XYZ file of C-alpha atoms in Angstrom:
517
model
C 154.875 83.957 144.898
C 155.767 85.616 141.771
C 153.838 83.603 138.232
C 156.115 83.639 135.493
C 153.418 81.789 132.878
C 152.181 83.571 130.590
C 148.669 84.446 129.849
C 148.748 82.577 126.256
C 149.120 79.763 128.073
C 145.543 80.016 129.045
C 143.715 81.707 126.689
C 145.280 81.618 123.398
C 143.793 83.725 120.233
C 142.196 79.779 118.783
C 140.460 79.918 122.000
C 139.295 83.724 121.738
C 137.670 82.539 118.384
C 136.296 79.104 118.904
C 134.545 80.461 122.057
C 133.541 83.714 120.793
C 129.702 83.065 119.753
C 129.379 82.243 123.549
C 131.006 85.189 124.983
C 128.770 87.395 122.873
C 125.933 86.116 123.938
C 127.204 85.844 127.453
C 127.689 89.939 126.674
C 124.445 91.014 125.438
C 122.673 88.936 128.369
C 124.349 90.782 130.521
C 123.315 93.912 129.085
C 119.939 93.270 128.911
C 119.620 93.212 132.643
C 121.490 96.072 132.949
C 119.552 98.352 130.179
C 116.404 96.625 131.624
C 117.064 98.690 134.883
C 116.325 102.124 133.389
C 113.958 101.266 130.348
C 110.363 102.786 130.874
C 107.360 100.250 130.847
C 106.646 101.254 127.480
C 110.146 100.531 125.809
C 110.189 96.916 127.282
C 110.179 95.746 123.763
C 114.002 97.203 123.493
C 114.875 93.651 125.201
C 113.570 91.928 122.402
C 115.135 93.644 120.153
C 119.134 93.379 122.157
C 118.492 89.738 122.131
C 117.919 89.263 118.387
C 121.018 91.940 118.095
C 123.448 89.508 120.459
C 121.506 86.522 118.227
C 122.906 88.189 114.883
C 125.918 88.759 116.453
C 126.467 85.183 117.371
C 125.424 83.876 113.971
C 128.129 86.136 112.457
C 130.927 84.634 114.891
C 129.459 80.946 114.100
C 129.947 81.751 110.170
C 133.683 82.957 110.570
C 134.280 79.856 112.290
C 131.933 78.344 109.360
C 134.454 80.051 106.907
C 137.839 79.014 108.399
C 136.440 75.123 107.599
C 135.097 76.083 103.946
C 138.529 77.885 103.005
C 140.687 75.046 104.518
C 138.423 72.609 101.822
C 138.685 75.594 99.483
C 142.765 75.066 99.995
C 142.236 70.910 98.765
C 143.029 70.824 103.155
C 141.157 68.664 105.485
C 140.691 69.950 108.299
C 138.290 67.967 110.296
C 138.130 70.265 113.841
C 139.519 72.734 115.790
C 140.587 72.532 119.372
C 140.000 74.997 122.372
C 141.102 74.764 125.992
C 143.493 72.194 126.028
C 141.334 70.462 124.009
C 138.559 70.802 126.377
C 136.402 72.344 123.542
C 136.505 70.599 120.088
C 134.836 72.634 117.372
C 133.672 70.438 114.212
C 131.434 70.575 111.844
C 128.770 68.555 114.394
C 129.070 71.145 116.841
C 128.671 74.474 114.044
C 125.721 72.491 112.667
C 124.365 72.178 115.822
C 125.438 76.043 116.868
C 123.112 77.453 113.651
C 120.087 75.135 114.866
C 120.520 76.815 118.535
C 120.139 80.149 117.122
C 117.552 79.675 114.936
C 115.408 77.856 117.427
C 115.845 80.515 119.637
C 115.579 83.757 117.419
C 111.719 81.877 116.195
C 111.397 81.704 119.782
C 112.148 85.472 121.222
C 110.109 86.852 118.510
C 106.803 84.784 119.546
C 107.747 85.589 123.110
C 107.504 89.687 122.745
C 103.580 89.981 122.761
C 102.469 86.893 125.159
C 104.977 88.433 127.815
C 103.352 91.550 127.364
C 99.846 90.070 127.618
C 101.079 87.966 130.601
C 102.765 91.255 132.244
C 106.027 89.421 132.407
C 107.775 91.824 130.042
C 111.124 91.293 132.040
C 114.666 91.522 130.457
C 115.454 88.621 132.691
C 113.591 86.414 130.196
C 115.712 87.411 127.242
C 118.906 86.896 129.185
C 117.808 83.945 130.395
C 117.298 82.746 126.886
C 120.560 83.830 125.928
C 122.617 82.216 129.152
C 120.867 79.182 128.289
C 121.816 78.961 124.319
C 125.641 79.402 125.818
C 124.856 76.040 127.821
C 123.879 74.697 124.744
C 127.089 75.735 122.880
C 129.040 74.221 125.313
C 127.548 70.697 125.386
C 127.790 70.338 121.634
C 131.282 71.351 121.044
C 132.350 70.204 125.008
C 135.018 67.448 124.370
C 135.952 67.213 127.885
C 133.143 65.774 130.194
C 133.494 68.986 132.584
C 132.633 71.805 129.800
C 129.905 69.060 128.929
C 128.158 69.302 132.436
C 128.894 72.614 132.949
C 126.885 73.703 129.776
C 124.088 71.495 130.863
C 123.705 72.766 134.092
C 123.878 76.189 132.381
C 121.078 75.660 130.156
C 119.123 73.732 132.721
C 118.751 76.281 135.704
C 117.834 78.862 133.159
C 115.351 76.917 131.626
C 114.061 76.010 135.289
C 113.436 79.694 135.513
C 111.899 80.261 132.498
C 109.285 77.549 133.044
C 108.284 79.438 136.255
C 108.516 82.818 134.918
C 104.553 83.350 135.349
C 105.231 84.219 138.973
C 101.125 84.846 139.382
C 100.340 81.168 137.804
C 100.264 77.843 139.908
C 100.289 75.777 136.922
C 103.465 77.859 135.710
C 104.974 77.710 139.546
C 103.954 73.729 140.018
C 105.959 73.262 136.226
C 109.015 74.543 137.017
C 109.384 72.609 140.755
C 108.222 69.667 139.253
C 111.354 70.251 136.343
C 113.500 71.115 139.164
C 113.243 68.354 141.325
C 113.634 65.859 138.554
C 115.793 67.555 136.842
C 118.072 68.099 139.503
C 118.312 64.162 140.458
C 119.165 63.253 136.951
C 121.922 65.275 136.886
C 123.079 63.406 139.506
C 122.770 60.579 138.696
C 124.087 61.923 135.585
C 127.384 63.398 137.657
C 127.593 59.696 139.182
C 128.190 58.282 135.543
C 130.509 60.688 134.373
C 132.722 60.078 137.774
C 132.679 56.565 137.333
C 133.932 56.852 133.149
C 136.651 59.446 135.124
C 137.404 56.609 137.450
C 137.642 54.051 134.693
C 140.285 56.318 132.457
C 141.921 58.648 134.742
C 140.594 61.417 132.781
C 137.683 63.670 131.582
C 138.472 63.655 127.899
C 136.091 62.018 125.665
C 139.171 60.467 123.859
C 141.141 59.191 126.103
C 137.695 57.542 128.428
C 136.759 56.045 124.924
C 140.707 54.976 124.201
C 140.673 53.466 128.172
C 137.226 51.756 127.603
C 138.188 49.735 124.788
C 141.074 48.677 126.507
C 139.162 47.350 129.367
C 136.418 45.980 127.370
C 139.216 43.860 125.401
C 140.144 42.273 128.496
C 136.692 41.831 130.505
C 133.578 42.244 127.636
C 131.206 42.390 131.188
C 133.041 44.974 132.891
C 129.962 45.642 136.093
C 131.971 49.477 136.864
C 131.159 49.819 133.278
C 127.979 48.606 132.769
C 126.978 50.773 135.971
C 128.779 53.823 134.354
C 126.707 53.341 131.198
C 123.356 52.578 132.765
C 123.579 56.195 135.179
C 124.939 58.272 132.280
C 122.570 57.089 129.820
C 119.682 57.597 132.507
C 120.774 61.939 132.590
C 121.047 61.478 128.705
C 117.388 60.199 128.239
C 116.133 62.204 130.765
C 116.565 65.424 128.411
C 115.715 64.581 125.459
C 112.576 63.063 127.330
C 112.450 59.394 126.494
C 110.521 57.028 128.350
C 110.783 56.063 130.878
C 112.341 59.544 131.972
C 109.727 61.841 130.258
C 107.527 62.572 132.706
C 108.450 65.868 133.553
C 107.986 67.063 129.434
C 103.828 66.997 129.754
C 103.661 69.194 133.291
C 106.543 71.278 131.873
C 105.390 72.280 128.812
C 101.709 72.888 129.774
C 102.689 75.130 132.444
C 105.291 76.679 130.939
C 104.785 80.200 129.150
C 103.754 78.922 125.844
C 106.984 80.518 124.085
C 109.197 79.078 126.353
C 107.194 75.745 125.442
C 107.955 76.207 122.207
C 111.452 77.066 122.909
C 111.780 74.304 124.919
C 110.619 71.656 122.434
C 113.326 72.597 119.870
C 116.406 74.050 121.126
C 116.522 71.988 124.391
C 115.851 68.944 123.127
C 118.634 69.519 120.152
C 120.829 70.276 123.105
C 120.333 67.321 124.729
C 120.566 65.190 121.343
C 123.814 67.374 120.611
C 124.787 65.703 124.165
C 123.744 62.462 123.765
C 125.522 61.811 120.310
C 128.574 63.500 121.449
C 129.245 61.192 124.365
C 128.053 57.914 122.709
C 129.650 58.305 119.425
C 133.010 59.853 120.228
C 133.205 58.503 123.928
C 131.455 55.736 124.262
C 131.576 54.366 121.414
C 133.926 51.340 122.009
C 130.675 49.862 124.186
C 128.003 50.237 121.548
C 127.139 46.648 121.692
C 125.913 47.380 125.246
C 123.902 50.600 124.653
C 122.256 49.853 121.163
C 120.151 47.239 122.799
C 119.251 49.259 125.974
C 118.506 52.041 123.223
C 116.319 49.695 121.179
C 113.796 48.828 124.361
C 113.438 52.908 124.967
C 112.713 53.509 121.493
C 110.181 51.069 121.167
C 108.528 52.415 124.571
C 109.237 56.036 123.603
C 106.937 55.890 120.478
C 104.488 53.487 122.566
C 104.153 56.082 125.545
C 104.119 58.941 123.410
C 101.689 58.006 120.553
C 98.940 56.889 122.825
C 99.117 59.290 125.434
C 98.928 62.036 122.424
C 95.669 60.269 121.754
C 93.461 61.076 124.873
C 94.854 64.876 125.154
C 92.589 68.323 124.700
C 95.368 70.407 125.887
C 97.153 71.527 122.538
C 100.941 72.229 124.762
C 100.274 68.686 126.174
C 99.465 66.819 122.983
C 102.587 68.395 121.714
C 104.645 67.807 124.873
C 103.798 63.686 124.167
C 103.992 64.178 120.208
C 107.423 65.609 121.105
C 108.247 62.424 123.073
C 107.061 59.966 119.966
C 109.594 62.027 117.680
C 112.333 61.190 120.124
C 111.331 57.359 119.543
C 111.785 57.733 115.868
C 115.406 59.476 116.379
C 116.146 56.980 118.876
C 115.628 54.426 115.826
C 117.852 56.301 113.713
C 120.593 55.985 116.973
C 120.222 52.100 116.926
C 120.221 51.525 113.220
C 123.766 53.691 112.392
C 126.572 51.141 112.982
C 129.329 54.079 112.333
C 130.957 52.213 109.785
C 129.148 50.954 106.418
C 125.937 53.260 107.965
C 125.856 56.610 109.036
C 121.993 57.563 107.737
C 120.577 57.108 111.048
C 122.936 59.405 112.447
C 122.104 62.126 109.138
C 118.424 60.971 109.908
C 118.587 62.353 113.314
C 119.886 65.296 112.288
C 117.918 66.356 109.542
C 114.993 65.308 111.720
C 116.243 68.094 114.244
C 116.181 70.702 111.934
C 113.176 69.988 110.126
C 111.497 69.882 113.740
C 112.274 73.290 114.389
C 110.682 74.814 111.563
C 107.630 72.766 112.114
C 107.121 72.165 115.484
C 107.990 76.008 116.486
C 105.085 76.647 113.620
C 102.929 75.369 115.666
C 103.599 77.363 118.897
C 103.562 80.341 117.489
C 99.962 79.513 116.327
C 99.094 78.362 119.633
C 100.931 80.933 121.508
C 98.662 83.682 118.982
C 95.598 81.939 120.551
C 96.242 83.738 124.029
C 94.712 86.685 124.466
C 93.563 88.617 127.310
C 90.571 86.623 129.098
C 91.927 83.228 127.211
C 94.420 81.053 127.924
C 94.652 79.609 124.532
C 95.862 76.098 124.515
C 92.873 73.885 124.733
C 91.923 72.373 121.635
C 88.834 74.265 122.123
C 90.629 77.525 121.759
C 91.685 76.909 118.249
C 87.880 75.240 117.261
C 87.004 77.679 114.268
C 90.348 79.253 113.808
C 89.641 79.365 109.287
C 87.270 81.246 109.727
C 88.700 83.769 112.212
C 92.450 83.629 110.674
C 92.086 81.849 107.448
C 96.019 81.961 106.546
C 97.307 81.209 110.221
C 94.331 78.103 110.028
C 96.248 76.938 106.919
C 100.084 77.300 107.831
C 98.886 75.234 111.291
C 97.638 72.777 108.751
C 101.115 72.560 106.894
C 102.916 72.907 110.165
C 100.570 69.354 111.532
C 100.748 67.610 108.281
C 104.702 67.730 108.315
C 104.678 66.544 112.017
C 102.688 63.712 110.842
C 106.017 63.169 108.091
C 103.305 63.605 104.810
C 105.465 64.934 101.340
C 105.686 66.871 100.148
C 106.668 68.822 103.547
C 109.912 68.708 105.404
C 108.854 66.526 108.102
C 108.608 63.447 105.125
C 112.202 63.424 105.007
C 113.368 63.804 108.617
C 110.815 60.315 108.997
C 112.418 58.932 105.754
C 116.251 59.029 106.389
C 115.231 57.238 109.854
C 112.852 54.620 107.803
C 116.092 54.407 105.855
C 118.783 53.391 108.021
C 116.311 50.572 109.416
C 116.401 49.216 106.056
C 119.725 49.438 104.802
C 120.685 47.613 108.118
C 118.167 44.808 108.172
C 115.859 45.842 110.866
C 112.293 45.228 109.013
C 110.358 44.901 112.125
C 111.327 48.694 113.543
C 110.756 50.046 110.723
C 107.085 48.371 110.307
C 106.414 49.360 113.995
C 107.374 53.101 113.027
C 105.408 53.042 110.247
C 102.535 52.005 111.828
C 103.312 54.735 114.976
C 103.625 57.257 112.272
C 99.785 56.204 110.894
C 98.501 56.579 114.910
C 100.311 60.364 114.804
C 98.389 61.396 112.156
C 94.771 60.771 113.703
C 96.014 62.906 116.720
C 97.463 65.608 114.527
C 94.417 65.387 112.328
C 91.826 65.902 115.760
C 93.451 69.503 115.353
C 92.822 69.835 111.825
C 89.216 68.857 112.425
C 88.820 71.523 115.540
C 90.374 73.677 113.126
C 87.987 73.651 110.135
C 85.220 71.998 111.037
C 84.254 73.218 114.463
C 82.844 76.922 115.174
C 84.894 79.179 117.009
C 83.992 78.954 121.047
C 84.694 82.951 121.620
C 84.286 85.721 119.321
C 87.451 87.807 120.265
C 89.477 88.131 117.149
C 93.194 87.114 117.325
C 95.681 89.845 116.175
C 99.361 88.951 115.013
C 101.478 91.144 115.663
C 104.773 91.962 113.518
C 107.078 89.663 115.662
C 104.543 86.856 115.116
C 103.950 87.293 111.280
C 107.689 86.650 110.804
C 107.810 83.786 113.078
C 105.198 82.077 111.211
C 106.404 83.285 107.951
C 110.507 81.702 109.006
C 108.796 78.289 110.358
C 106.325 78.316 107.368
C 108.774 78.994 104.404
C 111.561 76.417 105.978
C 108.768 74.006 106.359
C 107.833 74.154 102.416
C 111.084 74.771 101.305
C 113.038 72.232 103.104
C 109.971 69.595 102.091
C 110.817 70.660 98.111
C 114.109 71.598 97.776
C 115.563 69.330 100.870
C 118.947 68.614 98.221
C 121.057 71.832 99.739
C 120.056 70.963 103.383
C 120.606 67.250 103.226
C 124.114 68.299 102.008
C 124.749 70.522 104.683
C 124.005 67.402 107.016
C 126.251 65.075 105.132
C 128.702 68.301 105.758
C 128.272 68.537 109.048
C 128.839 64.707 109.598
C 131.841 64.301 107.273
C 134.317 65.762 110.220
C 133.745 62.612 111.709
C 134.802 59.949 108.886
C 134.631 56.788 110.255
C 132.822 56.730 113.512
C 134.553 53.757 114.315
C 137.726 55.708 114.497
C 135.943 58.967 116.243
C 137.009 58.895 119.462
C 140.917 58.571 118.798
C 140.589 62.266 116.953
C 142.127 63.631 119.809
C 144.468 62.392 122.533
């Protein structure tokens, strides 16, 4: 049989382009494991160093795209997105916002990674690539528009972070993580799979348009559609399950105290901004002729989210487990923001989430690198007993862990104030008094566990006398999460615009889903 198509047909030069941060990535990961084969012991660090290369690399790509949007608005044209694929791959402001928050997260991440791997004797290029393969996952579910890209890249960044959770081959607590993570991870995504199918079922295809064009048409005739209520119920469960809401966040706690304490921190940032980037993709520009059914299913699991996660933060003296739960209570507050957007006359809980995102990077990888400084040869590290007495061993790292807590906690003038305040916001401007008064009071209980830190901190003597060395890697980290911490808490005008940017592809949300047919 003789094809006559051509090539272009395929793989034109918009899709070389829009998918180009991903293939580089792709490319450097695969050279890692390659160069990994002949490096000597000694040079491991040369893996650390490809990774951040492939990282720059991708940012560069990701600001050409970034370019071709500014010089269209330079131009008085609007250009609201791009299309890939056969419009499998939509590339919008959302998903570039959402593509520099990736590589941030994960460039914080490698460089806090280089000296506990060593410590650990894990020093494997694997790890890097790993990394990598999973931040393409990530690309793909925030500019998928087609819901098989959007599994795909889930999957993707799911088995590798599987294996990075486990990657202490020698620890059971490392080994028990990552099965545990598997075997729940693996049944929400099918149950996840099961939701999608059923959307596919409902509209005859797998683009987010034309389910959401399909849905409203059926909801217009039959407002209590049970195929759709069933769709939205098992879709929603895979969505909550990774961004760990409760009642599907029990495998966040085991998973991030077992897992290396970078990949924790990794973990806690640029995974769970994957999974938002998921979640708001499918419910605003898919599903978002049925938001009258999920905003009050989203309301309950907010509530419970900050519940679960601000009391169980309470009891813990593991510092990766306190974390792991705090983590789960900032999910509750961005769930908020989720319920309180209508799309139309509202869009600050949507910004709100957002902003919280990237304000949440800075501060919460801040605080893994301290911990992750903490481990040292015959120490573990991430007890709260291991950072008793830190002032007066590390007087500047005891101080940035106090900025780092404090803006957790959402006190000005740090960044973490506004990410809390844009959510407070939206609840007001759309009437709901009582949320708001519940989150206020849920921020007041996160500050006593944040503060039980502080006090082990400064107050408390140190339990060892081994000094803690930083090494050059983790000065910068801290230095990055510490100066975006400040900076964005001062001067948050330039980021809160670059939010509103980001967001202003979309328009009317209302309208979102008919963008492309």
């Amino acid at each position: 049989m003789i094809v006559t198509g051509s090539i272009q047909q395929f793989f034109t030069g918009t899709d070389y382009a829009l998918s180009l941060p991903m293939m580089l990535l792709t490319l450097f990961a695969l050279g890692i494991l390659v160069i990994d084969l002949i490096l000597p012991k000694e040079w491991k660090r040369v893996n650390a160093i490809t990774a951040l290369v492939g990282i720059g690399f991708a940012t560069a790509a990701t600001i050409k795209i970034h370019h071709h949007f500014l010089s269209a608005e330079r131009l008085g044209q609007q250009v609201p997105f791009f299309t890939g694929f056969n419009g499998a791959m939509m590339m919008d402001r959302f998903a570039i916002y959402f593509f520099y928050l990736f590589l941030l997260g994960t460039a914080v991440a490698i460089l806090i990674s280089v000296r506990y791997l060593e410590i650990e004797h894990e020093d494997h290029g694997e790890f890097y690539a790993l990394v990598l393969f999973a931040v393409v996952g990530m690309m793909c579910m925030a500019s998928g528009y087609d819901i098989v890209l959007l599994f795909i890249g889930l999957e993707l960044m799911a088995i590798s972070t599987y294996v990075l959770v486990g990657f202490l081959r020698r620890d059971k607590r490392s080994n028990e993580a990552a099965l545990k993570y598997l075997l729940l991870g693996a049944f929400s995504s099918g149950i996840f799979a099961y939701g999608l199918s059923l959307f596919y079922g409902i509209s005859g295809s797998t683009n987010l348009g034309e389910i959401a064009l399909k849905l409203q048409e059926r909801i217009a005739t039959n407002p209590k559609d049970p195929v759709v209520i069933i769709a939205l119920l098992t879709t929603s469960v895979g969505l909550l399950f990774k961004i760990a809401a409760v009642p599907f966040h029990q495998w966040a706690p085991d998973a991030y105290e077992g897992a290396p304490t970078s990949v924790t921190g990794f973990m806690s940032v640029a995974v769970k901004s994957a999974g938002w980037a998921l979640l708001l993709r499918i419910f605003l520009f898919g599903l978002y002729p049925i938001r009258t059914m999920y905003v009050p299913m989203m309301l309950f699991v907010a509530i419970a989210t900050l519940t679960a996660g601000n009391l169980a933060a309470i009891t813990q003296n593991n510092l990766k487990r306190l974390l792991a739960y705090s983590s789960i209570a900032h999910v509750g507050y961005m769930l908020l923001g989720l319920v309180a957007s209508d799309g139309r006359s509202n869009q600050t809980g949507i910004k709100g989430i957002l902003f919280y995102l990237l304000v949440y990077t800075f501060m919460n990888l801040g605080a893994f690198a301290v911990i992750t400084s903490l481990r040292r040869r015959n120490i573990i590290g991430d007890d709260i007993d291991d950072i008793a007495g830190l002032y007066f061993k590390r007087p500047v790292e005891a101080v940035l862990m106090l900025f780092f807590l404090l803006s957790l906690a959402g006190i000005p003038p740090l960044a973490g104030f506004w990410g809390k305040y844009f959510i407070f916001l939206s609840l007001i401007e759309t009437g709901h008094y009582t949320l708001a008064s519940i989150a206020v009071l849920y921020a007041v209980v996160g500050l006593y566990y944040y503060m039980r830190i502080a006090n082990a901190m400064f107050m408390r003597q140190a339990a060892d006398a081994e000094p803690i060395r930083l090494t050059a890697g983790m000065s910068l980290a801290l230095a990055i999460t510490a100066i975006g911490t400040i900076a964005i808490g001062i001067f948050p005008n330039m980021f809160i615009e670059f939010v509103n940017w980001s967001l202003s592809s979309a328009g009317n949300v209302a309208n979102i889903a008919q963008v492309i047919r």
